[in-house]
PDB file of N, CA and C in Angstrom:
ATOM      1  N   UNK A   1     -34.853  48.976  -8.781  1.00 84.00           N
ATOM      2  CA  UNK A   1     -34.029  49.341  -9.931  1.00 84.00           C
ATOM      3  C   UNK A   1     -32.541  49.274  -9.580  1.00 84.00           C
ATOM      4  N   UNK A   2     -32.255  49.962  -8.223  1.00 94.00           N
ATOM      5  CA  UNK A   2     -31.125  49.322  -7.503  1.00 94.00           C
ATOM      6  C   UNK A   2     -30.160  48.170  -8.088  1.00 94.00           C
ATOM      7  N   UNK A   3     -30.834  47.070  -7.300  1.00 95.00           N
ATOM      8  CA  UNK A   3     -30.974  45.703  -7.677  1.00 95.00           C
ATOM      9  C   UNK A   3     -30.532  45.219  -9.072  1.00 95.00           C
ATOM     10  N   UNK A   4     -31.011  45.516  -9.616  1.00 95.00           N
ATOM     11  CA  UNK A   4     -30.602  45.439 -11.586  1.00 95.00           C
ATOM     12  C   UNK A   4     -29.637  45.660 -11.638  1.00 95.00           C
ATOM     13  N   UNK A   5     -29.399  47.382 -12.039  1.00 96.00           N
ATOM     14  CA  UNK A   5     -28.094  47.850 -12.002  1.00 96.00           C
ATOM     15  C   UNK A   5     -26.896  47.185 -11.069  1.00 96.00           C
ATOM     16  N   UNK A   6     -27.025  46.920 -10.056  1.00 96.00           N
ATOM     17  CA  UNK A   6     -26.224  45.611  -8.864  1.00 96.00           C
ATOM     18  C   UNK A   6     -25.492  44.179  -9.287  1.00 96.00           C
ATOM     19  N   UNK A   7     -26.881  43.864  -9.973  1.00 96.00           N
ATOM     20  CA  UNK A   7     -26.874  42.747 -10.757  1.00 96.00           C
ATOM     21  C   UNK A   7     -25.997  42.316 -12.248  1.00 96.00           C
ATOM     22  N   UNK A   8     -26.104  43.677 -12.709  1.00 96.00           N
ATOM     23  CA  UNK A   8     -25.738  44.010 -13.896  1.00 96.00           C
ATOM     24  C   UNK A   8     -24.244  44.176 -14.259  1.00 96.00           C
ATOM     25  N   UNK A   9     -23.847  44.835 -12.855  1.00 97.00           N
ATOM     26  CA  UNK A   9     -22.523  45.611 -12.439  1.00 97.00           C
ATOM     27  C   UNK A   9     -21.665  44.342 -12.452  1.00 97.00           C
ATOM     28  N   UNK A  10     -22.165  43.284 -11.241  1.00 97.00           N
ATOM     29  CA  UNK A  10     -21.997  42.261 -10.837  1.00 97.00           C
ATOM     30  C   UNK A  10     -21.300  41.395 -12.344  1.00 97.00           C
ATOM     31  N   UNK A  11     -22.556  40.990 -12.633  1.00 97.00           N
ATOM     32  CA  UNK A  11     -22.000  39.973 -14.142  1.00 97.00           C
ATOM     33  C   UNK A  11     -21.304  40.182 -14.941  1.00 97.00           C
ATOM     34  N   UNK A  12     -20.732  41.503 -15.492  1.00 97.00           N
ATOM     35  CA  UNK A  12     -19.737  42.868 -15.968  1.00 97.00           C
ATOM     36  C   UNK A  12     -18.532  41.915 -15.524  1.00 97.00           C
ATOM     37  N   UNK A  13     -18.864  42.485 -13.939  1.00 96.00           N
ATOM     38  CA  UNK A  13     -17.496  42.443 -13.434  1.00 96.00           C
ATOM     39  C   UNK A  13     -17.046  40.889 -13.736  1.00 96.00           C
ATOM     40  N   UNK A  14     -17.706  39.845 -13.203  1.00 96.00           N
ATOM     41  CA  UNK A  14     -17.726  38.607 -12.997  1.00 96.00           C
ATOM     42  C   UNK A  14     -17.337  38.178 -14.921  1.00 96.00           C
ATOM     43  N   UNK A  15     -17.620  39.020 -15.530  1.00 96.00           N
ATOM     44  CA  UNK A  15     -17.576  38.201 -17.470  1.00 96.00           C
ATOM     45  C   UNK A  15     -15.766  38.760 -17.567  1.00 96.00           C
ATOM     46  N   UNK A  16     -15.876  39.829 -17.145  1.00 96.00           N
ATOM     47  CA  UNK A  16     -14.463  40.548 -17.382  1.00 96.00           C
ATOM     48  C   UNK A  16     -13.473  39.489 -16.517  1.00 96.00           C
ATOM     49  N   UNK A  17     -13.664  39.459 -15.562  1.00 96.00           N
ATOM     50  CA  UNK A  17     -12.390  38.251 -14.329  1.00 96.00           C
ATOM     51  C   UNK A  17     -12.422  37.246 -15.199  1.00 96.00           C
ATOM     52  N   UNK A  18     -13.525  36.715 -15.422  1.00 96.00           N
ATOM     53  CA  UNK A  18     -13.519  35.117 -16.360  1.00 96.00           C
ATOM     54  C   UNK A  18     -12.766  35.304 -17.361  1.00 96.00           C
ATOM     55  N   UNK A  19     -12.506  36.550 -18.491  1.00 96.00           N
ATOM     56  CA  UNK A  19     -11.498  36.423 -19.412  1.00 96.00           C
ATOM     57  C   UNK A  19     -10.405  36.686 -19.213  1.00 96.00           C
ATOM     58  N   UNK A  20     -10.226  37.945 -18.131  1.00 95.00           N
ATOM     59  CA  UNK A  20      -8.998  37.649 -17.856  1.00 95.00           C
ATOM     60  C   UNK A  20      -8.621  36.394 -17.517  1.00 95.00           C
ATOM     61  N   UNK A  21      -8.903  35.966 -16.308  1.00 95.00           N
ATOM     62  CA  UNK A  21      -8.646  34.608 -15.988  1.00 95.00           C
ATOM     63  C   UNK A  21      -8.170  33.642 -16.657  1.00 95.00           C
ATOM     64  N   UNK A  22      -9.247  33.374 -18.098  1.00 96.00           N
ATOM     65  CA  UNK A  22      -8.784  32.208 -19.111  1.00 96.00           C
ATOM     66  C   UNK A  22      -7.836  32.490 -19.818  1.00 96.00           C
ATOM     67  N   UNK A  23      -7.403  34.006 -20.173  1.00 96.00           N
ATOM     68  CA  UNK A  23      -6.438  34.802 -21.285  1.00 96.00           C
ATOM     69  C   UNK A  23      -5.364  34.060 -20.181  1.00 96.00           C
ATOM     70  N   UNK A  24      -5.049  34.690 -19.230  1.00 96.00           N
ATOM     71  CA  UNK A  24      -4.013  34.365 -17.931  1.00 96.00           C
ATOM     72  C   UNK A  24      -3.737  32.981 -18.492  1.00 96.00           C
ATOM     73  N   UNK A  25      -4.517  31.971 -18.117  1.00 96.00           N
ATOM     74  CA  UNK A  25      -4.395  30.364 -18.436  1.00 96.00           C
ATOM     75  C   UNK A  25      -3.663  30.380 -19.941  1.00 96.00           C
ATOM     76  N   UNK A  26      -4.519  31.175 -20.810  1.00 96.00           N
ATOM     77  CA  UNK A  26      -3.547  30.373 -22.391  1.00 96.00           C
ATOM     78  C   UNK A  26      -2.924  31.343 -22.209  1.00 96.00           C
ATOM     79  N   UNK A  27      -2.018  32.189 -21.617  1.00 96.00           N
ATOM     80  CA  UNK A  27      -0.751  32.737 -22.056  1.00 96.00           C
ATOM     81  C   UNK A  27       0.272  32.052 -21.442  1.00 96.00           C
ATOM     82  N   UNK A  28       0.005  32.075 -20.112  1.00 96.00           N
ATOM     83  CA  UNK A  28       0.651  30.687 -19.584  1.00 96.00           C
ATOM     84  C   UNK A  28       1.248  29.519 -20.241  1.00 96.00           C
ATOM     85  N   UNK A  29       0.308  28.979 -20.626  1.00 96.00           N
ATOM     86  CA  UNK A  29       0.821  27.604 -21.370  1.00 96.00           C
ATOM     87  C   UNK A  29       1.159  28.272 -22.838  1.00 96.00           C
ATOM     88  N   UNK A  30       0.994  29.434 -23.491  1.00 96.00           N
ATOM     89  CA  UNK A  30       1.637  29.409 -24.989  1.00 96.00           C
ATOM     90  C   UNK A  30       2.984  29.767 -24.519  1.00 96.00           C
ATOM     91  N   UNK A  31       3.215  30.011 -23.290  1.00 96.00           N
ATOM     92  CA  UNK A  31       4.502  30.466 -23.303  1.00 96.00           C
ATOM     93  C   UNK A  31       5.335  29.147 -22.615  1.00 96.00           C
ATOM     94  N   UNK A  32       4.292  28.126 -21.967  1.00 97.00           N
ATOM     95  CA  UNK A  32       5.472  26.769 -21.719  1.00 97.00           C
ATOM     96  C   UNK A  32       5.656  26.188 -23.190  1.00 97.00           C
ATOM     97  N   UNK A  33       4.761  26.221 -23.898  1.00 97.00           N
ATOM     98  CA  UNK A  33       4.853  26.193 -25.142  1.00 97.00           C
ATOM     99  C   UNK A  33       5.456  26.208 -26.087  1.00 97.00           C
ATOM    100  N   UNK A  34       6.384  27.060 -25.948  1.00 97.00           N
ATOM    101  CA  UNK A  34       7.272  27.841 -27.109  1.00 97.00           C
ATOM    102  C   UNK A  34       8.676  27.832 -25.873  1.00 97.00           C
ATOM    103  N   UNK A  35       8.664  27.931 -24.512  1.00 97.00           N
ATOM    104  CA  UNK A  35       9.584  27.358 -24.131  1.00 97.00           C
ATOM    105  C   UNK A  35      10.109  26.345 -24.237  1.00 97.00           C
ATOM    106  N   UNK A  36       9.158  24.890 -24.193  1.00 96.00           N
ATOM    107  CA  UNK A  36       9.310  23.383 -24.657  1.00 96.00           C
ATOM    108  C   UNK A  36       9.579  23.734 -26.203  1.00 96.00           C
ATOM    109  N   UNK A  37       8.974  24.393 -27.049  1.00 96.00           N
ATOM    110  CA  UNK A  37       9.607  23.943 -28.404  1.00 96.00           C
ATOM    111  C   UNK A  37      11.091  24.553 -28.299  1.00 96.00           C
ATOM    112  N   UNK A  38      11.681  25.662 -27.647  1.00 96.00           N
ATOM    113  CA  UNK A  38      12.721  26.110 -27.936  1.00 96.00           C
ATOM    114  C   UNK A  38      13.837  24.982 -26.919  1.00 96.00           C
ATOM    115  N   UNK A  39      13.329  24.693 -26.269  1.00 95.00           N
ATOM    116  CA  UNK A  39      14.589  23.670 -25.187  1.00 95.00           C
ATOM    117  C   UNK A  39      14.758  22.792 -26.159  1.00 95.00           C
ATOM    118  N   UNK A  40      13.306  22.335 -26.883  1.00 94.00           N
ATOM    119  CA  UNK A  40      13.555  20.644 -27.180  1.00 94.00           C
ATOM    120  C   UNK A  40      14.698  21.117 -29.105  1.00 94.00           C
ATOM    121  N   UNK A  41      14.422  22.301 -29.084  1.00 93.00           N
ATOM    122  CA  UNK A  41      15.016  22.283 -30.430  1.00 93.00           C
ATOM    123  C   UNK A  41      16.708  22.378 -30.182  1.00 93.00           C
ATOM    124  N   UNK A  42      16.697  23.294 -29.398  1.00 93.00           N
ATOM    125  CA  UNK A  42      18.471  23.670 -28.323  1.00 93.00           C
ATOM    126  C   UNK A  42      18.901  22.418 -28.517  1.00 93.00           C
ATOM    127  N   UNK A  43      18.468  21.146 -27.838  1.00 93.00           N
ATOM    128  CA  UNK A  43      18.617  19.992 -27.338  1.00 93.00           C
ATOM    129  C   UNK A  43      19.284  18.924 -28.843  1.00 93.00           C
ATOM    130  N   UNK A  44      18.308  19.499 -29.500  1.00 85.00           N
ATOM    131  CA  UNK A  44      18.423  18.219 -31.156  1.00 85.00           C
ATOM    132  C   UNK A  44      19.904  18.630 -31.842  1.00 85.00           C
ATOM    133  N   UNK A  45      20.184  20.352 -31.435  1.00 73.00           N
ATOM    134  CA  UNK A  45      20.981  21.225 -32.130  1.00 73.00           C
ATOM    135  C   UNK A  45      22.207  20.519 -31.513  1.00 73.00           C
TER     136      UNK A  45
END
C-alpha cells in the first residue's frame, strides 16, 4: 500500500513540475512577445 501512495505522490509531483515547467515556457515567450511587438512598434514610430 506503501508503494501506491509512493507512486501516487510521485505522479502529483511529476504533473505539477510539468505545468509549471510549460507555464515557465509560455510566459517566457509571451513576454518576448510583446517585447518584439513593442520594439518593432518603437521602431515604425
Amino acid at each position: 500500500m506503501a508503494i501506491v501512495s509512493a507512486v501516487l505522490a510521485l505522479s502529483i509531483w511529476l504533473a505539477s513540475v510539468t505545468t509549471w515547467w510549460i507555464g515557465g515556457l509560455f510566459g517566457i515567450a509571451g513576454l518576448a512577445a510583446i517585447w518584439r511587438l513593442l520594439a518593432y512598434r518603437a521602431g515604425r514610430s
